[in-house]
Coordinates of C-alpha atoms in Angstrom, one line a residue:
X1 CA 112.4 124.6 116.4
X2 CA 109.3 126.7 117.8
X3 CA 107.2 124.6 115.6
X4 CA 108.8 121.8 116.9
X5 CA 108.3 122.9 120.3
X6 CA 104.4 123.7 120.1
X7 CA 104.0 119.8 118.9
X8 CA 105.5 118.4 122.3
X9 CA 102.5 119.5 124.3
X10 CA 100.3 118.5 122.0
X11 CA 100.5 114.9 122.4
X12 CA 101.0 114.9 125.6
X13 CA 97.4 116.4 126.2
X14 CA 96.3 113.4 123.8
X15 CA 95.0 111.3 126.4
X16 CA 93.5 108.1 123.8
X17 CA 97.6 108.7 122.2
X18 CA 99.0 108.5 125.7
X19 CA 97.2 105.6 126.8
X20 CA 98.9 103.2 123.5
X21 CA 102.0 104.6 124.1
X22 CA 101.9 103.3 128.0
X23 CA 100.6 100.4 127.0
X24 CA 103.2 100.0 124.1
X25 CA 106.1 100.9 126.8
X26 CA 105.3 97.5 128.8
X27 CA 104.4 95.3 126.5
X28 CA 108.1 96.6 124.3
X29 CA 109.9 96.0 127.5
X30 CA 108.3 92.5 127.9
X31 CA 109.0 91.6 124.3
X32 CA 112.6 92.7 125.0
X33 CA 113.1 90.0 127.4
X34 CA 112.1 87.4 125.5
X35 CA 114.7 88.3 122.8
X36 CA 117.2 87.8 125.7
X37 CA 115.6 85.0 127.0
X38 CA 114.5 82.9 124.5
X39 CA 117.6 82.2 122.4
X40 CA 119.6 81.9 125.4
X41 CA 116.8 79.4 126.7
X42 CA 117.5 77.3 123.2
X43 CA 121.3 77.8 123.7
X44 CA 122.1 77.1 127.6
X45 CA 119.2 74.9 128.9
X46 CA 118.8 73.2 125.4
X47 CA 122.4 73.0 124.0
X48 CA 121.2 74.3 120.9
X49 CA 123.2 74.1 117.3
X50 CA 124.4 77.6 116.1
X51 CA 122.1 76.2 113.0
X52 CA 119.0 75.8 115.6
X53 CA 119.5 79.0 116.8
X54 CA 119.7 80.5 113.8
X55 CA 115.9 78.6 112.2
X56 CA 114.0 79.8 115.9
X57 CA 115.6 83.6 115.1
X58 CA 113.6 82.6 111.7
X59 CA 110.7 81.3 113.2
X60 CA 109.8 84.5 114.8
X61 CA 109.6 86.3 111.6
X62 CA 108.4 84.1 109.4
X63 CA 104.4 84.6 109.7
X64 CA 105.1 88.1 108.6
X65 CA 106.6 86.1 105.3
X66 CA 103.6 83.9 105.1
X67 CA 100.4 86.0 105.9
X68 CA 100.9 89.9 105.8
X69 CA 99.4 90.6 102.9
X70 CA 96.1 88.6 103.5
X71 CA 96.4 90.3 107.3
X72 CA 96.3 93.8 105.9
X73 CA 92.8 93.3 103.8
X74 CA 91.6 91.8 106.8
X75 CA 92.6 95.1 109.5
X76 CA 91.7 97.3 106.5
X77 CA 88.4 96.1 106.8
X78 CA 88.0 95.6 110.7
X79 CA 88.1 97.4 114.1
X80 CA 92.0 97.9 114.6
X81 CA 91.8 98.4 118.1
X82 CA 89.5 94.9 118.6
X83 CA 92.2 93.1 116.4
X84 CA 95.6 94.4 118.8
X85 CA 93.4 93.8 121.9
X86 CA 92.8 89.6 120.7
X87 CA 96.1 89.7 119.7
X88 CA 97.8 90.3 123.0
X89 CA 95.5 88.1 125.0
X90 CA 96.6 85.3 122.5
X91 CA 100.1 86.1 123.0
X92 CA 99.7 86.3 127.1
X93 CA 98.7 82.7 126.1
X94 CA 101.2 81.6 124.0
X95 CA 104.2 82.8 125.8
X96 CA 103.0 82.3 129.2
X97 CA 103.0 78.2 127.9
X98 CA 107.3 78.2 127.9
X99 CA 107.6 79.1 131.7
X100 CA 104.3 76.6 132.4
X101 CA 106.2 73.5 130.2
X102 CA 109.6 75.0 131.7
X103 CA 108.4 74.1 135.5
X104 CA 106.9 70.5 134.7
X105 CA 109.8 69.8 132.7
X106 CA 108.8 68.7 129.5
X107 CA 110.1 72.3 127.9
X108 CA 111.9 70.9 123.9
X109 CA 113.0 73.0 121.5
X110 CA 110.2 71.9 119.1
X111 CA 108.1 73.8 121.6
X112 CA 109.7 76.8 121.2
X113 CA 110.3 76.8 117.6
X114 CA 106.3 76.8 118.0
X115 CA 106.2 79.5 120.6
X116 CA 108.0 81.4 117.9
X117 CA 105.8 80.9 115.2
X118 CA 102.2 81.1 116.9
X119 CA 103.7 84.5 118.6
X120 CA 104.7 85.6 115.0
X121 CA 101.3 85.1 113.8
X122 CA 99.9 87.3 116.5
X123 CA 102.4 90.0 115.9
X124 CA 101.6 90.4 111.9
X125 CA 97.8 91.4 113.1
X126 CA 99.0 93.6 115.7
X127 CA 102.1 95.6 114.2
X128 CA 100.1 96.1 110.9
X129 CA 97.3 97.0 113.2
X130 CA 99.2 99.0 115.2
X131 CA 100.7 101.3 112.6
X132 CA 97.4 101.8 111.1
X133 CA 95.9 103.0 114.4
X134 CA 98.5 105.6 115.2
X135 CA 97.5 108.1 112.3
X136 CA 93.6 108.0 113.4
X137 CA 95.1 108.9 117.2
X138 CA 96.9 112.2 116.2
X139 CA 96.7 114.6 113.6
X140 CA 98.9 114.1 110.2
X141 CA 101.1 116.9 111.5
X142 CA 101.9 115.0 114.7
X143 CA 103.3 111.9 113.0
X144 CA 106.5 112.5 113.3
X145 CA 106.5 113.5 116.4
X146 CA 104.3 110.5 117.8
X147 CA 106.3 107.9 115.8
X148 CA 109.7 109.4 117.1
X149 CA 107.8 108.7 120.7
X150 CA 107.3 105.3 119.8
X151 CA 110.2 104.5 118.4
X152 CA 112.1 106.1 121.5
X153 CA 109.6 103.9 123.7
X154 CA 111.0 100.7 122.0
X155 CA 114.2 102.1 121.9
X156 CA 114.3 102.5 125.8
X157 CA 112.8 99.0 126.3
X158 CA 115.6 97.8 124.3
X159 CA 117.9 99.3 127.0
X160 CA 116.0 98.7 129.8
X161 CA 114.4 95.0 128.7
X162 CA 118.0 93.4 128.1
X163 CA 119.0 94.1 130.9
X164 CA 115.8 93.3 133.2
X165 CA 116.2 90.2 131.5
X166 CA 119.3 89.5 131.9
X167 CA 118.9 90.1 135.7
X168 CA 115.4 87.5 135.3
X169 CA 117.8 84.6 134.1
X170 CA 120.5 85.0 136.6
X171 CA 117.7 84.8 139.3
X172 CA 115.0 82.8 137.8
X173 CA 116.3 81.3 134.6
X174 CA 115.4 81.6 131.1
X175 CA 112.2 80.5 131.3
X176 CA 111.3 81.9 134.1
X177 CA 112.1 85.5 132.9
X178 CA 109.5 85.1 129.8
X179 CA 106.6 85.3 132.5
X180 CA 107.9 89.0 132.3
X181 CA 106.9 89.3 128.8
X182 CA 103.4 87.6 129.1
X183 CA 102.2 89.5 132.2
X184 CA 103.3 92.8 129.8
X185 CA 100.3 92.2 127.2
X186 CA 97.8 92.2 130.4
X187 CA 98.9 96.2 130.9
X188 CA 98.5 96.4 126.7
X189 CA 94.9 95.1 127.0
X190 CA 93.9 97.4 129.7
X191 CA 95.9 100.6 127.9
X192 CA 93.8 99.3 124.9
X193 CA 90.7 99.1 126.4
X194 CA 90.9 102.4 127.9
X195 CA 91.2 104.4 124.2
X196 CA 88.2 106.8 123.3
X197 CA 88.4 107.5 120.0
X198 CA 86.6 105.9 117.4
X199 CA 87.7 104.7 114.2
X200 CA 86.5 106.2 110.6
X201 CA 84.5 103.1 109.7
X202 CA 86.0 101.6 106.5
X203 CA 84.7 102.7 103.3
X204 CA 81.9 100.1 101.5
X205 CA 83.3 97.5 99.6
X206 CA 81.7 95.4 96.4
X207 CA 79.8 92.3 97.6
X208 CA 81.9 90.8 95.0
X209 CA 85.4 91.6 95.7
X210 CA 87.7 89.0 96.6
X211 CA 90.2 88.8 99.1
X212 CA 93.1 88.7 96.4
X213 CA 91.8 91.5 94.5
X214 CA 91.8 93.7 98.3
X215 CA 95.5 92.4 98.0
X216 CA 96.6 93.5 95.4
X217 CA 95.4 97.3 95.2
X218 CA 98.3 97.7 98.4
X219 CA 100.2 96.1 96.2
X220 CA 100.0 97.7 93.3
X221 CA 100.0 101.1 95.3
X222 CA 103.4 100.2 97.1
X223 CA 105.0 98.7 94.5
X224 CA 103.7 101.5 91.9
X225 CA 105.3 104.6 94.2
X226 CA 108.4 105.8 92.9
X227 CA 109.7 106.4 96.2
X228 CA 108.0 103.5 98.8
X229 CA 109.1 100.3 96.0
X230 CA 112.8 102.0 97.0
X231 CA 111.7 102.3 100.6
X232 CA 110.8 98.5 100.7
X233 CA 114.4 97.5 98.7
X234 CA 116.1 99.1 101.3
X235 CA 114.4 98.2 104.5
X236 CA 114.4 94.7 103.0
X237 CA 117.8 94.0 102.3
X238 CA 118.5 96.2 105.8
X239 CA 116.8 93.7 107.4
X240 CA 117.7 90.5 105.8
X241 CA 121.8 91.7 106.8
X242 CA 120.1 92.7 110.8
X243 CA 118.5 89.4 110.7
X244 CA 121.9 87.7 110.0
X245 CA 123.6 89.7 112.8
X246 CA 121.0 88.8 115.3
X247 CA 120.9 85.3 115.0
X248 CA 124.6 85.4 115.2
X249 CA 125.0 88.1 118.2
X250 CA 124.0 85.9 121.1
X251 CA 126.5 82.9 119.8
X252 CA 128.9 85.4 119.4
X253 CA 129.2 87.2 122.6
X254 CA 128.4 83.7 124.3
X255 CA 130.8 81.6 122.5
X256 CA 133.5 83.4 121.1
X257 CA 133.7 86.2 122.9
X258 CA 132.8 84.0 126.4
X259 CA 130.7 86.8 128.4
X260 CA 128.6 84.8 130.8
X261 CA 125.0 84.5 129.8
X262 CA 123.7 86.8 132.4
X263 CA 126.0 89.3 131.3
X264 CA 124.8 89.3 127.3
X265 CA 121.8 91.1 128.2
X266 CA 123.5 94.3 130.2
X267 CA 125.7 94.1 127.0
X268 CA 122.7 94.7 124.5
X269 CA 121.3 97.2 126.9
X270 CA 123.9 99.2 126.4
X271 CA 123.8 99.0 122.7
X272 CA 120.2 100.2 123.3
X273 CA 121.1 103.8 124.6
X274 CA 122.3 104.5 120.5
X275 CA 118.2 103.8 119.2
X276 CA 117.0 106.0 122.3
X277 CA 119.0 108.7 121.2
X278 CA 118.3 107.9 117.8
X279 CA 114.3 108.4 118.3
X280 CA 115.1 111.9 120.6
X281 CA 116.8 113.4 117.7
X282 CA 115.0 112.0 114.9
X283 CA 113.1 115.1 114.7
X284 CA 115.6 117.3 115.1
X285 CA 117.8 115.7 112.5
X286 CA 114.8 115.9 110.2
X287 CA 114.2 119.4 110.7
X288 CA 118.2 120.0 109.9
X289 CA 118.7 117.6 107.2
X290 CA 115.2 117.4 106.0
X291 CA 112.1 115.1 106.7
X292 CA 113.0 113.5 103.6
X293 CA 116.6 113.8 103.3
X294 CA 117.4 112.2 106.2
X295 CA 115.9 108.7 105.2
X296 CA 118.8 108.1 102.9
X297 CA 121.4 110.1 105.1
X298 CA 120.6 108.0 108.3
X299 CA 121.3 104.9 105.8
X300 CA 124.7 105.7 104.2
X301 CA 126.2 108.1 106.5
X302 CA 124.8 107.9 110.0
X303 CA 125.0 103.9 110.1
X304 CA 128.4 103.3 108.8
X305 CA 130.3 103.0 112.3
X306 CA 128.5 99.7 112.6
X307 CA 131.1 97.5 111.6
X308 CA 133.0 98.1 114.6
X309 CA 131.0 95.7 116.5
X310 CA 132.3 92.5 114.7
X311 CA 135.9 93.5 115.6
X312 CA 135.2 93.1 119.1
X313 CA 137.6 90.8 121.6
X314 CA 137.3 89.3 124.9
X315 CA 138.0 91.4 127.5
X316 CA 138.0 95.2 127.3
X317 CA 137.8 94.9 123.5
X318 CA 134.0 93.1 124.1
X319 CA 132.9 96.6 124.8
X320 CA 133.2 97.2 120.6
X321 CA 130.2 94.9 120.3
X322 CA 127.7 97.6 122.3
X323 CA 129.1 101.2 120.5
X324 CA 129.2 99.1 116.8
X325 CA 125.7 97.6 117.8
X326 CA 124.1 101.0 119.2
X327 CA 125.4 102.7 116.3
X328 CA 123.0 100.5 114.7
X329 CA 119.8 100.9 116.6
X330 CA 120.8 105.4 116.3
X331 CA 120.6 105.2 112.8
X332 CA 118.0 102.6 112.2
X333 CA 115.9 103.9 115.0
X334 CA 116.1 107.5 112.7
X335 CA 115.7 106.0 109.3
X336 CA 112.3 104.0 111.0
X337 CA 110.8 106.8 111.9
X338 CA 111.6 108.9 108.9
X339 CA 110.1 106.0 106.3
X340 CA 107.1 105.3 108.7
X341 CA 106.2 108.6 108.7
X342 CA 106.7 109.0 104.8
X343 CA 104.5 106.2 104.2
X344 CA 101.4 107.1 106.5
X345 CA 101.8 111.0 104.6
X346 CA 101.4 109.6 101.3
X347 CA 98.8 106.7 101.6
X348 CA 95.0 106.9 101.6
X349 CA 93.6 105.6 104.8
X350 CA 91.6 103.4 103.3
X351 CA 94.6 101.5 101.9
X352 CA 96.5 102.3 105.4
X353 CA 96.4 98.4 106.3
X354 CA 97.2 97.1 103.2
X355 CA 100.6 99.5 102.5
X356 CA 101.4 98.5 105.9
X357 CA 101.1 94.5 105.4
X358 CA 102.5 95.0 101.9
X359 CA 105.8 96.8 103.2
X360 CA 105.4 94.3 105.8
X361 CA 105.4 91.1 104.0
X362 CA 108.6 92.3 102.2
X363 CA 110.8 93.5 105.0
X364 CA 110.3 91.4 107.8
X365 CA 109.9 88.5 105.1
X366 CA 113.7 88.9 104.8
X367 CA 113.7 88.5 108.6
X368 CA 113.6 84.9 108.6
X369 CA 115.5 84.3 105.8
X370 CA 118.6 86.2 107.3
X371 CA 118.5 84.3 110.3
X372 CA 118.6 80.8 108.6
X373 CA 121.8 82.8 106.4
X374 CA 123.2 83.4 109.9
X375 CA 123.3 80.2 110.9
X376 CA 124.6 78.8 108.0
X377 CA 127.0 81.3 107.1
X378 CA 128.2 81.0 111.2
X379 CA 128.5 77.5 110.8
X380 CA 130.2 77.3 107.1
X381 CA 133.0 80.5 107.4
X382 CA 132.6 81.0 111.3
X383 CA 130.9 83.8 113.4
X384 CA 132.8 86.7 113.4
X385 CA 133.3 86.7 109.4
X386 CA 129.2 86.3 108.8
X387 CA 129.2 89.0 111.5
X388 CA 131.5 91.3 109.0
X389 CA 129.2 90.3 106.2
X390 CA 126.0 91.7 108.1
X391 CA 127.2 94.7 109.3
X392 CA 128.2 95.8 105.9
X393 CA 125.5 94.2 104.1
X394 CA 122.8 96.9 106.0
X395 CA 125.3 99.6 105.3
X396 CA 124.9 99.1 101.9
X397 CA 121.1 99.2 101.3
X398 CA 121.1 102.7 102.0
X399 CA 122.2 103.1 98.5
X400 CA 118.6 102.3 97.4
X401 CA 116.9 105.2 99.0
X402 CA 119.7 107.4 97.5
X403 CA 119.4 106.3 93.8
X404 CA 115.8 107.4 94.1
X405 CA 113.4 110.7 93.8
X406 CA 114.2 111.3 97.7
X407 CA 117.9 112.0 96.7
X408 CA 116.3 115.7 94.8
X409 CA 114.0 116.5 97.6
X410 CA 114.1 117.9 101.4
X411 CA 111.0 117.4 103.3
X412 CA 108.1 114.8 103.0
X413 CA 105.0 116.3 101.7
X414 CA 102.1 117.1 104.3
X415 CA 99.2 115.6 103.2
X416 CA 96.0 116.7 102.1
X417 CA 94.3 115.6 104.8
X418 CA 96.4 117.7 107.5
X419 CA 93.7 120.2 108.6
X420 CA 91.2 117.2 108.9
X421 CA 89.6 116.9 112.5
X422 CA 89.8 114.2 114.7
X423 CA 87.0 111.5 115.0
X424 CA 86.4 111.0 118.8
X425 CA 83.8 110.2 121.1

């Protein structure tokens, strides 16, 4: 706990660390608007299928399906900091056009189903970026601690972003509240542009090497490690179930639980306080249960209340939904931080980029593919059964991470690297 105590201060005094994090807190709470906003924009301005809603909840994952893996050569090889910095002008861009269309009146669905992907696109560069950065920002020892401040940061835009944008609609409509979002990467750019330290330049490559071959050496790496090809299983089928549920959550609260649209988002809010308490004790839980430990336990044990959330009924019975789904953000919010923090331990920087597209590719590729399930599933057996099948689907894929070395060890190794200084200007 002393240990523990002695890290606090140190970021704080880390002024390049502080400065992304800022950044990172506005442009999360943005970005939590729009997942308010935008599927109710599909379902109450343009009478959306539960089908359609399910393929735009797809079409904002599926870049990470399509080009992760070439993406992570590309940061491995490239200024990170440049790459998040074009990224979020593009997306100040791209989602600034739905309030612009919105106001002139010639807003369509088709439009937003390419919001959805362009925005993808720009996300893949930046999160794979993003996560690459962080361990050049702080010292290996600090990871934890940094990605637990992260993850609390998205966390508490999760709470806060709902909610703002659930107040946007009521006041300004659906579209309207997206303006949030894009004025949110102008703060990002400026945090970004503010940052000091200087990357390690990337090691010399062969004239000769191929993009393909870059490729697959984070391939083979992830998918060689015992422990990170069980990481990925998990995570992925986690996240094919979540993606199920949250194409389904906004039809179920809307249309068959019948909470008024600008209510949804204080309801999601609320589910939000579980992943902000989930990344202020993820360290502590790690230091009880173990660093490594805890991946697996946060999976089977912590995450198992979930299912409450699909039992939910109108009235006072709607309030099921928020504990079930905060249960959900505590104990994915832990088990994030825990695997994002073993993966940056045990990978060379210079394959850094390419683990992170790798794991990428495979775990928000299931994104998209649970949202189409949702849909169909919600259309073919109904809402609240498909909403069953989610919840207990990501309970489940803990058992991969428990079948695994992590099961007979406590802590995540330190790497060798830990005593390495800093590279700043």
């Amino acid at each position: 706990m002393r240990e523990a105590a002695k890290d606090l201060p140190g970021l704080w005094r880390q002024r390049d660390f502080m400065l992304l994090w800022s950044g990172q807190t506005v442009s999360e709470m943005g970005s939590a608007v729009t997942e308010v906003a935008l599927p109710l924009l599909a379902v109450v301005a343009l009478k959306a299928s539960t089908f359609q809603v399910g393929l735009l909840t797809a079409a904002t994952t599926l870049a990470f399906a399509v080009i992760a893996l070439p993406a992570g050569a590309m940061v491995d090889g490239a200024a990170k900091r440049s790459i998040m910095i074009v990224c979020n002008l593009l997306r100040l861009v791209i989602i600034g056009s739905v309030p612009v269309a919105a106001a002139f009146g010639v807003l369509t669905l088709a439009q937003l189903y390419v919001v959805a992907v362009a925005a993808g696109v720009c996300s893949v560069f930046f999160d794979v970026s993003y996560q690459s950065h962080v361990p050049s920002l702080v010292r290996p020892e600090h990871l934890m601690s940094a990605n637990g401040k992260l993850g609390t940061t998205q966390a508490f835009a999760q709470l806060g972003g709902p909610g703002l944008g659930g107040g946007l609609v009521g006041v300004f409509g659906a579209a309207g509240a997206m303006t949030a979002d894009a004025l949110s990467y102008v703060v990002s750019v400026l945090s970004l542009l503010g940052i000091r330290t200087r990357e390690e330049p990337p090691p010399a490559r062969p004239a000769d090497e191929t993009l393909r071959h870059r490729i697959a050496e984070g391939l083979k790496f992830v998918f060689g490690h015992a422990i990170l090809r069980r990481v990925v299983a998990c995570t992925a089928t986690a996240n094919l179930f979540g993606g199920m549920s949250s194409a389904l959550a906004m039809v179920f609260l809307v249309r068959v639980l019948h909470v008024r649209p600008a209510l949804t988002g204080l309801i999601m809010a609320g589910a939000a306080i579980g992943g902000i308490a989930g990344g202020a004790l993820a360290g502590r839980l790690a230091g009880k249960v173990g660093s490594a430990r805890i991946i697996w336990v946060s999976m089977l044990v912590c995450s198992a209340p979930q299912v409450m959330a699909a039992a939910a009924w109108q009235g006072w019975g709607v309030l099921l939904f928020p504990l079930g789904w905060g249960v959900a953000y505590f104990s994915g919010m832990v088990y994030n931080i825990a695997q994002i923090s073993y993966r940056q331990s045990v990978t060379p920087p210079e394959l850094m980029g390419r683990m992170n597209a790798a794991v990428r590719w495979v775990v928000w590729g299931t994104l998209p593919l649970g949202g189409v399930l949702g849909g169909a599933l919600g259309t073919l057996i109904g809402v609240r059964p498909a909403l069953w099948l989610a919840f207990v689907g990501s309970w489940a894929a803990g058992w991969f991470v428990f079948f695994s070395p992590l099961r007979r060890m406590r802590d995540v190794p330190q790497p060798a690297s830990a005593s390495a200084p800093l590279l700043t200007s």
